[in-house]
Every structure is written in C-alpha cells, then in structure tokens.
mmCIF file of C-alpha atoms in Angstrom:
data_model
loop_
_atom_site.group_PDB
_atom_site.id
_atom_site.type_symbol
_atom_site.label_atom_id
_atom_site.label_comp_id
_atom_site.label_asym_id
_atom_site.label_seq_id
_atom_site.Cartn_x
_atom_site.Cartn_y
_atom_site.Cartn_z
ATOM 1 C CA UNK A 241 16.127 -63.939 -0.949
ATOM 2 C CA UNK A 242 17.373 -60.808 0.467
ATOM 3 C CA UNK A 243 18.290 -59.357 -2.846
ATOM 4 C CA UNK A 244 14.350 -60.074 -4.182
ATOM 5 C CA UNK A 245 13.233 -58.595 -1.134
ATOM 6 C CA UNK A 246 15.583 -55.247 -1.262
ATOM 7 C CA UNK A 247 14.844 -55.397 -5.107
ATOM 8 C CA UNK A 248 10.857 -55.890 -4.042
ATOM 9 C CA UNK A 249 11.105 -52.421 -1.837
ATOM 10 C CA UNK A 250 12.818 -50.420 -4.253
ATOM 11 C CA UNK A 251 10.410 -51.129 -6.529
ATOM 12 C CA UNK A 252 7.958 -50.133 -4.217
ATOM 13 C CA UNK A 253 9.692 -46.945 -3.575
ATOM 14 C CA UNK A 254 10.135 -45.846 -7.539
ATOM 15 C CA UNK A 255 5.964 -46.341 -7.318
ATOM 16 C CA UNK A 256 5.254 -44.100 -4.849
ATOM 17 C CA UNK A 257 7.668 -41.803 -4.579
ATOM 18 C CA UNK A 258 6.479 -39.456 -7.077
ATOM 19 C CA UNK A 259 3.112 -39.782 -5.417
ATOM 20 C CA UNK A 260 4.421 -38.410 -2.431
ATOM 21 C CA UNK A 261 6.093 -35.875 -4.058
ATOM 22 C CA UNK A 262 3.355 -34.137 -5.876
ATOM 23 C CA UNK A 263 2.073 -31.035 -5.013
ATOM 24 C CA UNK A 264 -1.531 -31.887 -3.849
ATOM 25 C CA UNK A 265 -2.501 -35.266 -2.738
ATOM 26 C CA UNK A 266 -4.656 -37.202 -5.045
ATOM 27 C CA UNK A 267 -8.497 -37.056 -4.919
ATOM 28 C CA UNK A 268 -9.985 -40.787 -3.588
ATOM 29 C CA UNK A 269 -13.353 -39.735 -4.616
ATOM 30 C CA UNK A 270 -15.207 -38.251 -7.987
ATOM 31 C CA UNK A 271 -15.236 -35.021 -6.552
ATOM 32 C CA UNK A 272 -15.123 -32.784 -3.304
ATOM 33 C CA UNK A 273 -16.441 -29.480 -3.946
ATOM 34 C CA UNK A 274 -14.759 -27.282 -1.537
ATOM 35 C CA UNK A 275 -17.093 -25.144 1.176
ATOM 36 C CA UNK A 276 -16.110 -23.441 4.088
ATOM 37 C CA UNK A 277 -18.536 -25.077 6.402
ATOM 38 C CA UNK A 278 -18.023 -28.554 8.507
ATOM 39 C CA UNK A 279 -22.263 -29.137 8.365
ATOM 40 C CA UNK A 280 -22.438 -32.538 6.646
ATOM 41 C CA UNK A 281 -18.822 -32.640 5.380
ATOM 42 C CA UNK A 282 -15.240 -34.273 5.582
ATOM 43 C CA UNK A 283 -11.796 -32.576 6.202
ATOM 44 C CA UNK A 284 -10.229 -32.946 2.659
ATOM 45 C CA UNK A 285 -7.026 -31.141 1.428
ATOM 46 C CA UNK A 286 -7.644 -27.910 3.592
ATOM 47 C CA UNK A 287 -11.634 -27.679 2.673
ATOM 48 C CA UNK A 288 -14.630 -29.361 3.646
ATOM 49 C CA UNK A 289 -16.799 -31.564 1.181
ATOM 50 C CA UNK A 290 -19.771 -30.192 -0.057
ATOM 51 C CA UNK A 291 -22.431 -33.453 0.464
ATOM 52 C CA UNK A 292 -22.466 -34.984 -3.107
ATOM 53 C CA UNK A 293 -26.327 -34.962 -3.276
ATOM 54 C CA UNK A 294 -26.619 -31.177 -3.879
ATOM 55 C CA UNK A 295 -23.254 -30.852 -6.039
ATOM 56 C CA UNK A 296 -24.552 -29.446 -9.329
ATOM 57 C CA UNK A 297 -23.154 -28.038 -12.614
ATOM 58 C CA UNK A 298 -22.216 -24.844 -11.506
ATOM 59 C CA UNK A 299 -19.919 -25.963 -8.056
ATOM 60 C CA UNK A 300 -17.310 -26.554 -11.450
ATOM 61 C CA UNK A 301 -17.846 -23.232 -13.262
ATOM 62 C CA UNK A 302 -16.610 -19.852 -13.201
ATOM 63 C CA UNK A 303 -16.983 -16.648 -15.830
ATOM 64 C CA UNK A 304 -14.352 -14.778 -14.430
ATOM 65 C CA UNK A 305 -11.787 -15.184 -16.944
ATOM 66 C CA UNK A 306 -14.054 -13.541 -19.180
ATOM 67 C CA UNK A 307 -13.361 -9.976 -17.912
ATOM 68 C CA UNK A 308 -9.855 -8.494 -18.301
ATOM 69 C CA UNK A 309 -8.452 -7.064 -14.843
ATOM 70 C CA UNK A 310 -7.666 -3.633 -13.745
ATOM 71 C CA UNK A 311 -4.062 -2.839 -14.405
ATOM 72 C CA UNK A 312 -4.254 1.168 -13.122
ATOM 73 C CA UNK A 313 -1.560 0.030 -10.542
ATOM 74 C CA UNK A 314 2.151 0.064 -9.320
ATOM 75 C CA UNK A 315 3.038 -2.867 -11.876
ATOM 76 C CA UNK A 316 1.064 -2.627 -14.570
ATOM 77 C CA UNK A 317 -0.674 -5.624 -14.425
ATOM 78 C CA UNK A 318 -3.273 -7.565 -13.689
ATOM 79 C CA UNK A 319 -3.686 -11.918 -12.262
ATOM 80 C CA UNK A 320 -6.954 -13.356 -12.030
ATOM 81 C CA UNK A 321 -7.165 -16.242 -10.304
ATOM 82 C CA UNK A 322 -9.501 -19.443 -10.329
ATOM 83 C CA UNK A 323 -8.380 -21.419 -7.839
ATOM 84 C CA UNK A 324 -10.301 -23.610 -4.847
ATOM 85 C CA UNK A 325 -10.715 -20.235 -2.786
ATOM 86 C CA UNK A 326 -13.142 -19.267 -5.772
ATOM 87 C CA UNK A 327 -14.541 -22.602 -7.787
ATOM 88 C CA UNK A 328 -14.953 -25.198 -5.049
ATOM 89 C CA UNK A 329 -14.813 -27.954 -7.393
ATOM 90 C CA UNK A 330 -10.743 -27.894 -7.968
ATOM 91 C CA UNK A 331 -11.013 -29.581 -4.425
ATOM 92 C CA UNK A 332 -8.617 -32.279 -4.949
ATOM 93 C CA UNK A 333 -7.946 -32.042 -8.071
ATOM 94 C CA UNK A 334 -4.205 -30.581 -8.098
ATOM 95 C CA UNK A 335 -5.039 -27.757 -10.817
ATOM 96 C CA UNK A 336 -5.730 -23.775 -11.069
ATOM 97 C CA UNK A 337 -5.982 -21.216 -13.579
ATOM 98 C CA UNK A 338 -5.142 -17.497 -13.814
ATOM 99 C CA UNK A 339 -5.771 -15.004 -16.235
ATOM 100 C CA UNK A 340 -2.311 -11.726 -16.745
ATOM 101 C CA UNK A 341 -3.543 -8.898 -18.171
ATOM 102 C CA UNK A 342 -0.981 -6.496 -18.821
ATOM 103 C CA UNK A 343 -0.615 -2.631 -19.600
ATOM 104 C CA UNK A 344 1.796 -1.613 -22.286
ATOM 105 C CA UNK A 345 5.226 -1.859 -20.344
ATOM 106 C CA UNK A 346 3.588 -3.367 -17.695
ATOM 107 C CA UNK A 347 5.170 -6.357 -15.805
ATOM 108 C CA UNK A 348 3.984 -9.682 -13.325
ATOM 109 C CA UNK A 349 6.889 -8.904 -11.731
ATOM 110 C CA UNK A 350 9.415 -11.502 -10.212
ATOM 111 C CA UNK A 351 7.436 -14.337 -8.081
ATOM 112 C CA UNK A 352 7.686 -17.790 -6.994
ATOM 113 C CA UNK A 353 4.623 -20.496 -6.110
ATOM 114 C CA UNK A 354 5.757 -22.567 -3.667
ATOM 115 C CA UNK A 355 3.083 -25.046 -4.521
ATOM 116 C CA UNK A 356 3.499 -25.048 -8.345
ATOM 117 C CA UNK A 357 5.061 -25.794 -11.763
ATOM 118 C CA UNK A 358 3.153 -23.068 -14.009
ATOM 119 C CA UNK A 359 2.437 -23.692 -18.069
ATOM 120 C CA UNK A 360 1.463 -20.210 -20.010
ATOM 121 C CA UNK A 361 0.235 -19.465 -23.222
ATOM 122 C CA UNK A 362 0.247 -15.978 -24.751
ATOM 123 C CA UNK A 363 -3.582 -14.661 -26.027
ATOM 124 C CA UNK A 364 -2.824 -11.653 -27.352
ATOM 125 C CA UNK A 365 0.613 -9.110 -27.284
ATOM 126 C CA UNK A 366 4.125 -10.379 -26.528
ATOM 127 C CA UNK A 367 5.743 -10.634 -23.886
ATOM 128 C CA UNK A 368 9.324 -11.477 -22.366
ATOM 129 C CA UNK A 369 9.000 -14.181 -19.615
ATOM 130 C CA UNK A 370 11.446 -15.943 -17.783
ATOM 131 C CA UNK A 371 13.169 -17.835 -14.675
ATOM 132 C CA UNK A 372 16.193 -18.048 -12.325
ATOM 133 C CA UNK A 373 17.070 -21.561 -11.895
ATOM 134 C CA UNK A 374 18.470 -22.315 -7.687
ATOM 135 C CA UNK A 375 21.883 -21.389 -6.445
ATOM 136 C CA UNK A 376 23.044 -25.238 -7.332
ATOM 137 C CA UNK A 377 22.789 -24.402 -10.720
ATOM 138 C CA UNK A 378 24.543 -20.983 -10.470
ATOM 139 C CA UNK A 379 21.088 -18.686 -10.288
ATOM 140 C CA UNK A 380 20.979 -18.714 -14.436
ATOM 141 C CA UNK A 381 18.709 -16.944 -16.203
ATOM 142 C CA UNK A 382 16.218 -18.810 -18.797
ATOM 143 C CA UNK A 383 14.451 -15.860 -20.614
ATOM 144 C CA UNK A 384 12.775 -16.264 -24.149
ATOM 145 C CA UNK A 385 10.480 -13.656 -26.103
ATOM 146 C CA UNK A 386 6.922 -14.910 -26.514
ATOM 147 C CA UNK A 387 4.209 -13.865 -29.030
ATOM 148 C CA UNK A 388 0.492 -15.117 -29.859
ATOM 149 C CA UNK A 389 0.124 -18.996 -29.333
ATOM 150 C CA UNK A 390 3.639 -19.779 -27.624
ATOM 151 C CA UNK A 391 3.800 -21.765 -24.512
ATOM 152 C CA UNK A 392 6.692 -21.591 -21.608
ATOM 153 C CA UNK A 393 6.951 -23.413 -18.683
ATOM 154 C CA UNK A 394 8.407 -21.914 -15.289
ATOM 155 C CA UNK A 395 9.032 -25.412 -12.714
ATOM 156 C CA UNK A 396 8.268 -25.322 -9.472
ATOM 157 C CA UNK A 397 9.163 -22.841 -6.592
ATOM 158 C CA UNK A 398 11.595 -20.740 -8.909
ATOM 159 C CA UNK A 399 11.425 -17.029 -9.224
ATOM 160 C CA UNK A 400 10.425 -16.166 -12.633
ATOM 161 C CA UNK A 401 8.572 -13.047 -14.158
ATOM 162 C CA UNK A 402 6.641 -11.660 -17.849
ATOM 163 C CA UNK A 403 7.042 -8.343 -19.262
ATOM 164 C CA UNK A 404 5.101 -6.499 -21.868
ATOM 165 C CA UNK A 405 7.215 -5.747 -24.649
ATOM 166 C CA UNK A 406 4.755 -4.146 -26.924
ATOM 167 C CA UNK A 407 3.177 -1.148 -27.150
ATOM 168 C CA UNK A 408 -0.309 -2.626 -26.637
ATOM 169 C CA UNK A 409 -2.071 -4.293 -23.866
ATOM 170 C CA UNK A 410 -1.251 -8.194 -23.291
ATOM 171 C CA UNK A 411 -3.233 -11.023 -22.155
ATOM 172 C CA UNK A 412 -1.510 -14.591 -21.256
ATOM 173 C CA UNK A 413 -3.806 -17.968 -19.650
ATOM 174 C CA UNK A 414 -1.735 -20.042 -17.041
ATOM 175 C CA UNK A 415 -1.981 -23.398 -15.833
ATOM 176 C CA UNK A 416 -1.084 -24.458 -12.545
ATOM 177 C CA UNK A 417 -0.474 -27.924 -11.066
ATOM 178 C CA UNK A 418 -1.835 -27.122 -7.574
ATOM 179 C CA UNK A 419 -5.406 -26.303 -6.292
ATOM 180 C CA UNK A 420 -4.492 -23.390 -4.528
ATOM 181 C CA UNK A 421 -0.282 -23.012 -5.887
ATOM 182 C CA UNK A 422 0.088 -19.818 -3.165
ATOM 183 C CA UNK A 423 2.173 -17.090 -4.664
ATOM 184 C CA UNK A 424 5.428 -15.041 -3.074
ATOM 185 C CA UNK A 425 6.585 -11.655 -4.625
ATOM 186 C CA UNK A 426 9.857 -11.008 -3.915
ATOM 187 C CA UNK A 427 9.896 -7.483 -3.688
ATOM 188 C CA UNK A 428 6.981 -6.818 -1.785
ATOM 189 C CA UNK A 429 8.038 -10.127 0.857
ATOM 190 C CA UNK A 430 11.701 -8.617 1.305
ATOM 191 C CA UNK A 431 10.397 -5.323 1.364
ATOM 192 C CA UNK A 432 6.960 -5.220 2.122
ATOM 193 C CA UNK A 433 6.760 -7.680 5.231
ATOM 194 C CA UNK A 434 5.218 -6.947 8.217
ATOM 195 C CA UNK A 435 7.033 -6.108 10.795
ATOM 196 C CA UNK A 436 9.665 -4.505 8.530
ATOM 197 C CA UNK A 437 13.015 -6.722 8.300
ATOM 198 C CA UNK A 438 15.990 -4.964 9.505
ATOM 199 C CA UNK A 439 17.652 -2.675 6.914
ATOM 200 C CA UNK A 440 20.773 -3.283 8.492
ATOM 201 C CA UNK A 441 20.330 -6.842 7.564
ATOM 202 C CA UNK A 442 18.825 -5.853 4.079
ATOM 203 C CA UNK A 443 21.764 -3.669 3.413
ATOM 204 C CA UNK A 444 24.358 -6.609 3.941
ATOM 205 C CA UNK A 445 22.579 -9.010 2.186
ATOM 206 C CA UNK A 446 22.098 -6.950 -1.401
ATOM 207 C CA UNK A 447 25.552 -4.864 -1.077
ATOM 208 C CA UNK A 448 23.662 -1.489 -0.340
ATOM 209 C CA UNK A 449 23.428 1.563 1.774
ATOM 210 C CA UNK A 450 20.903 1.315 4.488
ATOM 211 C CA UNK A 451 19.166 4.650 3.549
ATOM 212 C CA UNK A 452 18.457 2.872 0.441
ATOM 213 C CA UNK A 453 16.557 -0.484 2.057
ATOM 214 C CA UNK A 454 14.440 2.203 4.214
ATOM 215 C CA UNK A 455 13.784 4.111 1.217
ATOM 216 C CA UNK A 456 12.415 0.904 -0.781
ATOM 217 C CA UNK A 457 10.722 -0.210 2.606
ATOM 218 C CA UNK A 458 8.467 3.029 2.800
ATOM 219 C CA UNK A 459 7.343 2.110 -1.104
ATOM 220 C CA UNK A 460 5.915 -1.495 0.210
#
C-alpha cells in the first residue's frame, strides 16, 4: 500500500509540475481583457478584468505591426511590441508578439526575457541570430545564419541576440510564451543602471581598466 500511494503522488507530481512551471499561470475563464482600473473587475495575473459584458472585437486587436519602427538610433534597430501593456486581451493567455526592424548592420543587441522562450521567423533580409547557453553548460555559443522563412528558437532566460548581415533593411516576427515576457539588455543593465555600479567592481569582473567601465558608463 505504501508503494501505490508513493507511486499515486508521483504521479501527481509529473501532472502538475510542468503547470507550475510555466511562465504565466493558466487562464480559468474565456477571457480577461486586461484594464488598468479595479471598477467592476478581478485581480488576475497583474491586471484587472475588463467586465465580460462590454468585451468586444477590438479588446483582441492591434494594427501596430503594420508599421515598421524607427531604427535612427544607437543600435540600429527597432522592437515593437504587442504585449498585455498594449492589447488587453493577452490577459491570461501566456503569449506576445514583437515586430525587429533592422537597419543595414544594425543589431537587437544581446538580451535575455526572464519570462520567456522566444520563436522568430525572418520576413524579409537575413540575419545572424543566436544564444549563450548557462555557465553549466560552459556559456557555448549556438549561432546560425537566417534568411526569408527560417525559424530559430532562443529558450528561456538566455542571452541571445540578431544581426543584420545584409546590406538592406531586415524585418523578423517573434513569438513569445509569456503575456508580458519583460526584457533585460545586458549592456545597458551592467552599464546603464541607475545608480551607476561600481567600476571598481566592473573592472574586476570583465578583466579591465577602470577608466574603461567609466568610459562605457557615461555612453548608457
């Protein structure tokens, strides 16, 4: 008997488990358009239900991938985003979208989500993409050139990165598993935080002259 019941809660465990693991909860309702207001609503994954009575068509549509972004910057690119912050009805349902427009040369440069595995598909251009896998797998670098149509897929909370090969501008679509997946980039955190991190601890940490941390600092 108490091998069928320690069988019985394993079993129980390999159910749920990756439940509990995912990165947003799963919805219990049809929908739960996200608003910012508590009038008539219920606390649900970090937003507020929108009363299901007035939800109409438009609480799950957006146009905004329509438009290709500004890249006249720093990187050379651009990420649109459609997440819950901007189309309410992703509320609960664990999934985002984001348009990369980039300049010729131009880069998403290296970045984590923290909430996110992330599928993209190249539109137009080519483009070299990649990620760093964790230090348990000795930091290795997956990298693979992509042209029109291809698909690559960087997992969860790894640093990864796309650069414009060609001479032309570049357009990718991206998928990600999480309503609102968050995004770090690593230069401008290490560099760019507020209050400034201690070059002296900067310096020891990537094998370089303090002078040189400052000097990246005041570009962030």
């Amino acid at each position: 008997m108490k091998s069928l019941s320690c069988i019985a809660v394993l079993s129980l465990l390999a159910l749920t488990l990756p439940l509990a693991i995912a990165s947003d909860p799963s919805p219990l309702q049809d929908f739960c358009v996200g608003v910012n207001t508590p009038a008539s609503g219920v606390f649900v994954n970090g937003k507020f239900c929108k009363d299901p009575r007035i939800v109409n068509a438009d609480d799950f549509f957006s146009s905004v991938l329509n438009r290709p972004g500004n890249v006249n910057n720093a990187v050379g690119s651009n990420v649109t985003t459609v997440n819950v912050n901007n189309l309410g009805g992703l509320n609960t349902l664990g999934i985002s979208l984001v348009r990369i427009d980039y300049a010729p040369n131009g880069q998403n440069p290296p970045h984590t989500h923290p909430r996110a595995t992330e599928i993209l598909v190249v539109q137009q251009g080519t483009l070299l993409v990649g990620f760093v896998s964790s230090n348990q797998d000795g930091n290795r670098l997956l990298a693979k050139t992509l042209n029109v149509g291809d698909v690559f897929v960087f997992p969860e909370g790894l640093i990864h990165f796309q650069f414009n090969l060609g001479r032309t501008p570049a357009v990718a679509i991206a998928a990600l598993s999480s309503q609102n997946a968050g995004v770090i980039t690593i230069a401008n955190t290490v560099f760019g935080s507020n209050p400034a991190i201690d070059p002296n601890v900067l310096a020891r940490a990537f094998q370089m002259d303090a002078n040189v941390i400052r000097d990246l600092q005041n570009r962030f």
